[in-house]
PDB file of C-alpha atoms in Angstrom:
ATOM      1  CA  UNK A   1     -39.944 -25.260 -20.718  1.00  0.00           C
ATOM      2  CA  UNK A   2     -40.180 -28.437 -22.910  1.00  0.00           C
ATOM      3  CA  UNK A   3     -43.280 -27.812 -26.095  1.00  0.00           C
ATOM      4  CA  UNK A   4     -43.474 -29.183 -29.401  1.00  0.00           C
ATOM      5  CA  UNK A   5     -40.124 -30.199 -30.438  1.00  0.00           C
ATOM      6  CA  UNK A   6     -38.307 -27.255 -29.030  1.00  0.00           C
ATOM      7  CA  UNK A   7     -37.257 -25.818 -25.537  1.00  0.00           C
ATOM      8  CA  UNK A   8     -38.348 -21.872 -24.529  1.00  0.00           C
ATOM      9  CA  UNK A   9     -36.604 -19.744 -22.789  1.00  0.00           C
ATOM     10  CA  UNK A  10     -37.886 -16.310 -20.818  1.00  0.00           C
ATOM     11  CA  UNK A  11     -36.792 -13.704 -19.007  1.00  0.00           C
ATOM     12  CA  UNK A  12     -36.330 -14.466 -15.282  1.00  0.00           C
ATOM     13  CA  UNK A  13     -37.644 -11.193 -14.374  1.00  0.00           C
ATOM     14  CA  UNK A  14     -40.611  -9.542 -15.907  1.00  0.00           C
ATOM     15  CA  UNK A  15     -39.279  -7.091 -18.419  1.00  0.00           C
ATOM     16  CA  UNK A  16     -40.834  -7.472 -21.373  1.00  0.00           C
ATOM     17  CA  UNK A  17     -39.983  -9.744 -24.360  1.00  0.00           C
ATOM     18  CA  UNK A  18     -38.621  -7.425 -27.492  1.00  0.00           C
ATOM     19  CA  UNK A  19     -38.341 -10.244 -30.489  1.00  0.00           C
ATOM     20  CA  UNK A  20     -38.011 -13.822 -30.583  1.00  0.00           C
ATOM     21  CA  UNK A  21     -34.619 -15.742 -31.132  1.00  0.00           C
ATOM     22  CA  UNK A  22     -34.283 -19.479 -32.829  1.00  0.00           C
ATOM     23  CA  UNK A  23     -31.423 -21.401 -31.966  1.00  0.00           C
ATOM     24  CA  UNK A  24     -30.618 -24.752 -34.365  1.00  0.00           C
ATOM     25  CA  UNK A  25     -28.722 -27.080 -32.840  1.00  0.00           C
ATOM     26  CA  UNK A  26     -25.294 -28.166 -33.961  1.00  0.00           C
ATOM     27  CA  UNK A  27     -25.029 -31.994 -35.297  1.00  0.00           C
ATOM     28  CA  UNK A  28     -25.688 -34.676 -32.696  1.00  0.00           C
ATOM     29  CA  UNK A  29     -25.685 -31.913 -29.939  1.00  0.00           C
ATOM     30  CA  UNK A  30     -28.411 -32.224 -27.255  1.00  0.00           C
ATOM     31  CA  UNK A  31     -30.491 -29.269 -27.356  1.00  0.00           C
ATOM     32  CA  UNK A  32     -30.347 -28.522 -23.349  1.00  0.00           C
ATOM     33  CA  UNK A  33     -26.104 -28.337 -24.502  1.00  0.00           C
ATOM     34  CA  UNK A  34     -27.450 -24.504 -25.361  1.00  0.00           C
ATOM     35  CA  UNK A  35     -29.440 -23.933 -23.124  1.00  0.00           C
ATOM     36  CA  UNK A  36     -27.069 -21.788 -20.121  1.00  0.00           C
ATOM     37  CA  UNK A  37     -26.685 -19.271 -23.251  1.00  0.00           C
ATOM     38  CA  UNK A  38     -30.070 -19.319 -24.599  1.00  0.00           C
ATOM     39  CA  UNK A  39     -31.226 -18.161 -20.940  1.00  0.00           C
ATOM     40  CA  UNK A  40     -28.354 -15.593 -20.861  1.00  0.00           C
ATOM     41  CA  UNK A  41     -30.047 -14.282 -24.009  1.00  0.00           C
ATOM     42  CA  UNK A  42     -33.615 -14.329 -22.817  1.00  0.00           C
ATOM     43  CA  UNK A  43     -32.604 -12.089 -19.973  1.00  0.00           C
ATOM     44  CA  UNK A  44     -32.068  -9.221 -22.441  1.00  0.00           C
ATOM     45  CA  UNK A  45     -35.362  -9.348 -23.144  1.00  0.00           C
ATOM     46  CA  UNK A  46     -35.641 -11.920 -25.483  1.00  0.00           C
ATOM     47  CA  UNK A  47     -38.189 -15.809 -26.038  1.00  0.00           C
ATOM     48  CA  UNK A  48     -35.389 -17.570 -26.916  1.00  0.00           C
ATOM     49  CA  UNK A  49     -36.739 -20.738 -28.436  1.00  0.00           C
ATOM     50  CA  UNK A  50     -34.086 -23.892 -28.826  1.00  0.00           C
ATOM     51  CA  UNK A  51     -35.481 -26.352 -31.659  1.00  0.00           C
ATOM     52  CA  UNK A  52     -35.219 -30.355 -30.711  1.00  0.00           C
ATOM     53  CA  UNK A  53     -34.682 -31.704 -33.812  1.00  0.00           C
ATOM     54  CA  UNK A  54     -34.634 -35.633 -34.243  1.00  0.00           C
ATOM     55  CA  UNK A  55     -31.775 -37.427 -33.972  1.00  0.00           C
ATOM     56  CA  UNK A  56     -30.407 -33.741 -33.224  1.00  0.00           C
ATOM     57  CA  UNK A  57     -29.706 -33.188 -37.037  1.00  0.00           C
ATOM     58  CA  UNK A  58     -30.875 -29.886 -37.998  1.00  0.00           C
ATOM     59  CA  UNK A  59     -31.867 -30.739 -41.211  1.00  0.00           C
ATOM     60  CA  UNK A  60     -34.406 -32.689 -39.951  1.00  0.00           C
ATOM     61  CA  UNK A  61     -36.440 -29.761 -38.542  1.00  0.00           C
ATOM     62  CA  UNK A  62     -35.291 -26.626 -40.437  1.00  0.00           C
ATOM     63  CA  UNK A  63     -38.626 -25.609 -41.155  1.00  0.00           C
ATOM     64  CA  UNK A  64     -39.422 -26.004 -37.005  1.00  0.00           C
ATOM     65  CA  UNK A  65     -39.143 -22.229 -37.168  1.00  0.00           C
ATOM     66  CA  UNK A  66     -42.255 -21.327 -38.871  1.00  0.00           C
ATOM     67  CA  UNK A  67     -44.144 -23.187 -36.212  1.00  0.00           C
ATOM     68  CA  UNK A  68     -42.404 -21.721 -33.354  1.00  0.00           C
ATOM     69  CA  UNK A  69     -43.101 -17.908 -35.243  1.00  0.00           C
ATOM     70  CA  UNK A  70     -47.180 -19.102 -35.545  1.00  0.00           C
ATOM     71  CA  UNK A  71     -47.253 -20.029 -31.700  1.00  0.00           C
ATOM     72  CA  UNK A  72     -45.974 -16.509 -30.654  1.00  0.00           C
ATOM     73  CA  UNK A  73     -47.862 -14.233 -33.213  1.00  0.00           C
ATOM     74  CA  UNK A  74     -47.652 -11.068 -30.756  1.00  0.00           C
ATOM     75  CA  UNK A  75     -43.835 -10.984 -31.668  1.00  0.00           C
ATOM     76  CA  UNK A  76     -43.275  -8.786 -34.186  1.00  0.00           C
ATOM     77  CA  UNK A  77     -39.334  -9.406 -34.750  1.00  0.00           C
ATOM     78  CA  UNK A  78     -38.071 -12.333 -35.215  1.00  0.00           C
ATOM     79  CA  UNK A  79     -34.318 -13.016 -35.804  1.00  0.00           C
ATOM     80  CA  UNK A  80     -32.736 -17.325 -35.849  1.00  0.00           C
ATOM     81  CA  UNK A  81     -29.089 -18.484 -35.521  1.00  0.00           C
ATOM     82  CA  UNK A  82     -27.539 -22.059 -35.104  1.00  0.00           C
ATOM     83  CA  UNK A  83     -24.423 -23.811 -34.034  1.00  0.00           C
ATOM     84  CA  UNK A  84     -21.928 -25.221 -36.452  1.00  0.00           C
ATOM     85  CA  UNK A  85     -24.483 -27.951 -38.655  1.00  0.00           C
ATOM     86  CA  UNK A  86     -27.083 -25.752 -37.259  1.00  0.00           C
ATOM     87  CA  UNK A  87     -26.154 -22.343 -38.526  1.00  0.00           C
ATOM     88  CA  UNK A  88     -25.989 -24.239 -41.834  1.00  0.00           C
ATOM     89  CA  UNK A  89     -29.963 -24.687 -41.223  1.00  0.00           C
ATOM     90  CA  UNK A  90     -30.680 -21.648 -39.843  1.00  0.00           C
ATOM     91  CA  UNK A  91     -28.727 -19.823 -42.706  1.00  0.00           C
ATOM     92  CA  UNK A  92     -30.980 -22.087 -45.219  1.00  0.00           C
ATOM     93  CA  UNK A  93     -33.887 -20.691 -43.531  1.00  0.00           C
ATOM     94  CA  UNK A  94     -33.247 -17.103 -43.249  1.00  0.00           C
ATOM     95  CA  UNK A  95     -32.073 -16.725 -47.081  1.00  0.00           C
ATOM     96  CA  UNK A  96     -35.549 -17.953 -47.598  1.00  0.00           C
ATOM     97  CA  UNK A  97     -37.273 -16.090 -45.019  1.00  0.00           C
ATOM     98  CA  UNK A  98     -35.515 -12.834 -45.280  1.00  0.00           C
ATOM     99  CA  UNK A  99     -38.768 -10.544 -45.004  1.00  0.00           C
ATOM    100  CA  UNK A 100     -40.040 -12.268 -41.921  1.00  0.00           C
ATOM    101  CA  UNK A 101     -36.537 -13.288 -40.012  1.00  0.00           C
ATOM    102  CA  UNK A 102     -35.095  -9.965 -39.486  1.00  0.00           C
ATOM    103  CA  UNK A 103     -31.341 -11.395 -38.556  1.00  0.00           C
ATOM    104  CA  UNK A 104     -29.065 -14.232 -38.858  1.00  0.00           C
ATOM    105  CA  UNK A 105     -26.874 -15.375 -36.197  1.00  0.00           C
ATOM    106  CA  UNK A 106     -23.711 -18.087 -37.016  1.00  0.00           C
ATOM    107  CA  UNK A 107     -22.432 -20.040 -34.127  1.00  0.00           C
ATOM    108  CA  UNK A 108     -18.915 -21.336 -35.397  1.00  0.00           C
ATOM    109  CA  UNK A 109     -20.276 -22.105 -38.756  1.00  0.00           C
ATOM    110  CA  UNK A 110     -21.572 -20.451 -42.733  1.00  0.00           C
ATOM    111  CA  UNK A 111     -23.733 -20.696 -45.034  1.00  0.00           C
ATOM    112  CA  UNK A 112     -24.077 -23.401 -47.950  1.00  0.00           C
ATOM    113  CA  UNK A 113     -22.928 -22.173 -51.174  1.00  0.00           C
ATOM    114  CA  UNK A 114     -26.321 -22.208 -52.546  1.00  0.00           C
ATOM    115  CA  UNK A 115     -27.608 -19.462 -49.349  1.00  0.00           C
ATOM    116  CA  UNK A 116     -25.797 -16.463 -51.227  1.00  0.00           C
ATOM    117  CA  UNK A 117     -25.815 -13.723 -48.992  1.00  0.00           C
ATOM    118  CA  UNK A 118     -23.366 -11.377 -50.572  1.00  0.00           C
ATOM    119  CA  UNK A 119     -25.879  -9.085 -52.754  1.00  0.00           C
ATOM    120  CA  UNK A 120     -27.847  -8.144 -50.195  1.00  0.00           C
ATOM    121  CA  UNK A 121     -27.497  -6.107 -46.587  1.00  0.00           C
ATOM    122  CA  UNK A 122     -29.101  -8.344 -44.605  1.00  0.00           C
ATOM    123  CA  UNK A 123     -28.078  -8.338 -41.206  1.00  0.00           C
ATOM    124  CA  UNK A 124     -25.549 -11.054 -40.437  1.00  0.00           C
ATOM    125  CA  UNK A 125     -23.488 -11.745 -36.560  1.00  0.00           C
ATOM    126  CA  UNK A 126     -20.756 -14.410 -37.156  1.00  0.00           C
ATOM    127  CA  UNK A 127     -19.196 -15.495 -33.894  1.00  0.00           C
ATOM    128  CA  UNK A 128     -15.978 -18.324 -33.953  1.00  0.00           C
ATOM    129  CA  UNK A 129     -13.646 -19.320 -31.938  1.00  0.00           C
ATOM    130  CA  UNK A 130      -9.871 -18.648 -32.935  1.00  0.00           C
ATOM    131  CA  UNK A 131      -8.681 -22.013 -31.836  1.00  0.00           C
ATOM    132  CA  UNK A 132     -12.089 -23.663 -33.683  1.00  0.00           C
ATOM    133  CA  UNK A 133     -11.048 -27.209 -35.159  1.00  0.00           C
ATOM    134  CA  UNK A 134     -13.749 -28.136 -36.791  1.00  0.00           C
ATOM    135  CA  UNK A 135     -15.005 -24.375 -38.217  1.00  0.00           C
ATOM    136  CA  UNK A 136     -11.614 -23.561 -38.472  1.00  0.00           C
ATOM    137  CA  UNK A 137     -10.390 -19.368 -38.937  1.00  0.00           C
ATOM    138  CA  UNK A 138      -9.352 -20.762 -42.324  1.00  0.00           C
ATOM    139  CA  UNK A 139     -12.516 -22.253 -43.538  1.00  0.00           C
ATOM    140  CA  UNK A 140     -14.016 -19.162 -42.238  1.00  0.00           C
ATOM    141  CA  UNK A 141     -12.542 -16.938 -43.894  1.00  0.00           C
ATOM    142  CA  UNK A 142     -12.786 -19.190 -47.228  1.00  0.00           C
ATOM    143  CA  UNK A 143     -16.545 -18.821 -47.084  1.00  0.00           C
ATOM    144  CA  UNK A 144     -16.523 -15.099 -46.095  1.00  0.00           C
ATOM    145  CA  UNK A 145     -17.899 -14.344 -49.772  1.00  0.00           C
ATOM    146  CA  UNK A 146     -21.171 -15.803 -48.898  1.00  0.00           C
ATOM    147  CA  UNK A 147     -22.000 -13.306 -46.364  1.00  0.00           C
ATOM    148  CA  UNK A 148     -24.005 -10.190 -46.839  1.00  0.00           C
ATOM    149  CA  UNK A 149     -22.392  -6.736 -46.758  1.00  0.00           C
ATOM    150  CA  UNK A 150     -24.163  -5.615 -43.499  1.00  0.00           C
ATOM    151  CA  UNK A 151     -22.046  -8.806 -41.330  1.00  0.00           C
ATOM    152  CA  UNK A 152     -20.236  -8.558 -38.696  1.00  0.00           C
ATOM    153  CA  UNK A 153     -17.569 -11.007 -37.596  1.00  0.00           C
ATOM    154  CA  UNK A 154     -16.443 -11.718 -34.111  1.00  0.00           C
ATOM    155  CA  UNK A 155     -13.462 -13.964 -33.194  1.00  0.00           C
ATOM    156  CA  UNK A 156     -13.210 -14.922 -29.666  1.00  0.00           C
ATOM    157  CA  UNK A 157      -9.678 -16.075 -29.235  1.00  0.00           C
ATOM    158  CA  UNK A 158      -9.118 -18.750 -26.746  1.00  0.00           C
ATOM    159  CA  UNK A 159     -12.590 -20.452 -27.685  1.00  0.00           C
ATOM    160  CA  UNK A 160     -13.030 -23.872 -29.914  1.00  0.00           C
ATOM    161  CA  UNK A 161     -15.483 -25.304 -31.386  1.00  0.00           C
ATOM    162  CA  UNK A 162     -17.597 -27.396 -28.583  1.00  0.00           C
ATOM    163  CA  UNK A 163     -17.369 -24.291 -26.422  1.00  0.00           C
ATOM    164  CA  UNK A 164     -20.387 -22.514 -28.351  1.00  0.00           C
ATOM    165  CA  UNK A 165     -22.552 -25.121 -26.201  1.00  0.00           C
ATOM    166  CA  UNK A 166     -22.044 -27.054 -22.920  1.00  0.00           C
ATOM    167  CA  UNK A 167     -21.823 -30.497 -23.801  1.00  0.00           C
ATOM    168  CA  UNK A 168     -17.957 -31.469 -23.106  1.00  0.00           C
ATOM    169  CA  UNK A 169     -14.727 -32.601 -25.725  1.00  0.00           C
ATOM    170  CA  UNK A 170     -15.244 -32.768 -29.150  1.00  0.00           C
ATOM    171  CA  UNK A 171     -13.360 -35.568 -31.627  1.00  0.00           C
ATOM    172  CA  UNK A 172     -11.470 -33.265 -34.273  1.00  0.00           C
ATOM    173  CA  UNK A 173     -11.655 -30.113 -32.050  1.00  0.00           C
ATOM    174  CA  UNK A 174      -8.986 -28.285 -30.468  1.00  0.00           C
ATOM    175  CA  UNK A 175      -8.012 -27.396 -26.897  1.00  0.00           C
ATOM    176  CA  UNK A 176      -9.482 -23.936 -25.442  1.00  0.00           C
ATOM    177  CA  UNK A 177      -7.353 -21.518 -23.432  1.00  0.00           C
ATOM    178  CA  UNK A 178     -10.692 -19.928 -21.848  1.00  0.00           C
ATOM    179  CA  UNK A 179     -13.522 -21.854 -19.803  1.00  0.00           C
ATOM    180  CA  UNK A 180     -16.550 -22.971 -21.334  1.00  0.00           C
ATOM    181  CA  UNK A 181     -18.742 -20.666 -19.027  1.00  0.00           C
ATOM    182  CA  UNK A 182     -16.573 -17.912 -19.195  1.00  0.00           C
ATOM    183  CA  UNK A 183     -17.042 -18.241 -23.261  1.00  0.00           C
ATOM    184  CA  UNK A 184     -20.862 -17.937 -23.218  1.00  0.00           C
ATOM    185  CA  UNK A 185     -21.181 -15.280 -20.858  1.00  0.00           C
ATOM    186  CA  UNK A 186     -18.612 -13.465 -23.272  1.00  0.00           C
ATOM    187  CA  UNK A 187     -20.651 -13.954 -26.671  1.00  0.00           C
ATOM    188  CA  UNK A 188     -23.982 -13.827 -24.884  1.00  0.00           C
ATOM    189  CA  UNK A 189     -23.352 -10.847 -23.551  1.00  0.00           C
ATOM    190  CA  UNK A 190     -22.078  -8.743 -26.177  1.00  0.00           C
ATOM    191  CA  UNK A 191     -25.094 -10.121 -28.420  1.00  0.00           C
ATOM    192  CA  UNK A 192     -26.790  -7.379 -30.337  1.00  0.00           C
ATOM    193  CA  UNK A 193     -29.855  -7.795 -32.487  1.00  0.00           C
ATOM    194  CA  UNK A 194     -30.736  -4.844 -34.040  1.00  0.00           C
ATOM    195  CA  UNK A 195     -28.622  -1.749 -35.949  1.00  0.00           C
ATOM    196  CA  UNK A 196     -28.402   0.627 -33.044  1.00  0.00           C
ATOM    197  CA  UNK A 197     -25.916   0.456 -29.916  1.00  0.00           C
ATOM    198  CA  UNK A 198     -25.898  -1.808 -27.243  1.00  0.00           C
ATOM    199  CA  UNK A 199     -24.338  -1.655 -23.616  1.00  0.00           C
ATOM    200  CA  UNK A 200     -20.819  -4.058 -24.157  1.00  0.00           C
ATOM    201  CA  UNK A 201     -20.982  -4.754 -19.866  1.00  0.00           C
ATOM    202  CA  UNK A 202     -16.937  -5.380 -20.364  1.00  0.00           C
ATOM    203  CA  UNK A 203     -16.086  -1.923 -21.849  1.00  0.00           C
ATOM    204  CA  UNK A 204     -18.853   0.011 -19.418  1.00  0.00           C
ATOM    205  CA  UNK A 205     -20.368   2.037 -22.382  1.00  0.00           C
ATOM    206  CA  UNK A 206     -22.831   1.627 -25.399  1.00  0.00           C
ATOM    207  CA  UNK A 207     -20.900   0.449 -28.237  1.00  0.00           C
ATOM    208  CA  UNK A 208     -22.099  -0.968 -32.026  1.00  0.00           C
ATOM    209  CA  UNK A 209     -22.248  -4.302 -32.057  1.00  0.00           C
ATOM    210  CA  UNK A 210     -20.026  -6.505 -29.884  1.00  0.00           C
ATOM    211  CA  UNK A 211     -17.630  -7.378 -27.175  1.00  0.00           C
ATOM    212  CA  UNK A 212     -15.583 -10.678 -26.655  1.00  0.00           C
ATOM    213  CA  UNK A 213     -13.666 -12.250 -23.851  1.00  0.00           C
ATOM    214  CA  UNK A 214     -12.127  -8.954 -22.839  1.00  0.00           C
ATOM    215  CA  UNK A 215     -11.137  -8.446 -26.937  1.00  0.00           C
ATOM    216  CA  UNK A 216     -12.930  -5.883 -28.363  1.00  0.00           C
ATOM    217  CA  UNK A 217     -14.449  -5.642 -32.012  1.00  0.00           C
ATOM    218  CA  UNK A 218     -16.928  -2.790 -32.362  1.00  0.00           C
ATOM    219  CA  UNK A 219     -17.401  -1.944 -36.111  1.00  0.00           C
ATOM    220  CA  UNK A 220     -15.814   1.406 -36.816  1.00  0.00           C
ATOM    221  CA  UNK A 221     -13.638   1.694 -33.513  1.00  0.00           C
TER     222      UNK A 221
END
């Protein structure tokens, strides 16, 4: 459902919505190109709200979240993520926001040098893709300093960088080894917004945190 400058996704059944989720874009990326995972994330229980920013530059709408937090006041938790230029916006907005955004989500991307996460606990998901060209494993690691002490990091090998929406070939990326569809499921799936366990439907059990593309990660395994 199309509103003011962003797309909302529901549950397709009627269980009830938990918190609210932001998703930003990544850098001349139509908005609908995230839309398969945003709805894989609403059916957890989540109003998953995808921001239309113009041009589909992030930085033209980074502030879109406040609105979208105002038009759903009966959500009490409210957590924002973004894909490659968009997790650079998203991570601008949360270091500002961190008493009212409880959680930070990076698609394939980091923060600027500027959003400083590394004093502080707050609760950070980083999800890339091991054969990433553009947010390359190197250029994540090199920024690993910026994230907070309470992150966790999940490589999903096989996956690039175009993979973290639907929207085809990249210039500069590489080739994945896995199918685009077969990498959403896999992230969305796993995804985990609070501190406590969550069901990982790959390893058939409650786990911490997450489960990728058959490769497992769970913090303190």
């Amino acid at each position: 459902m199309k509103k003011d400058n962003y797309y909302v996704f529901k549950p397709q059944t009627n269980k009830e919505i938990k918190a609210g989720y932001i998703i930003y874009q990544g850098a001349k990326v139509e908005p609908l190109a995230y839309g398969y995972y945003a709805q894989q994330i609403a059916n957890e229980g989540y109003l998953v709200a995808v921001v239309d920013s113009p041009f589909n530059m992030s930085f033209f709408s980074q502030n879109k979240a406040t609105d979208i937090v105002k038009s759903y006041s009966k959500i009490s938790a409210w957590f924002i993520g973004g894909h490659s230029l968009g997790g650079v916006s998203a991570a601008s907005y949360a270091y500002d926001h961190q008493n009212s955004i409880k959680g930070l989500v990076l698609l394939a991307s980091y923060p600027m040098n500027k959003n400083d996460f590394s004093t502080s606990t707050y609760p950070i998901l980083s999800l890339t893709g091991k054969k990433d060209g553009l947010s390359t494993p190197e250029k994540i690691k090199e920024t690993k300093h910026l994230l907070s002490k309470n992150t966790e990091l999940v490589q999903v090998k096989g996956a690039n960088h175009a993979q973290f929406g639907m929207y085809g070939k990249q210039k500069g990326d590489n080739k994945a080894s896995i199918s685009p569809m077969l990498k959403v499921r896999s992230y969305s799936q796993g995804i985990s917004f609070n501190d406590d366990l969550c069901f990982c439907s790959i390893c058939n059990r409650d786990v911490p945190y997450q489960c990728c593309h058959h490769e497992c990660f769970h913090k303190g395994d």
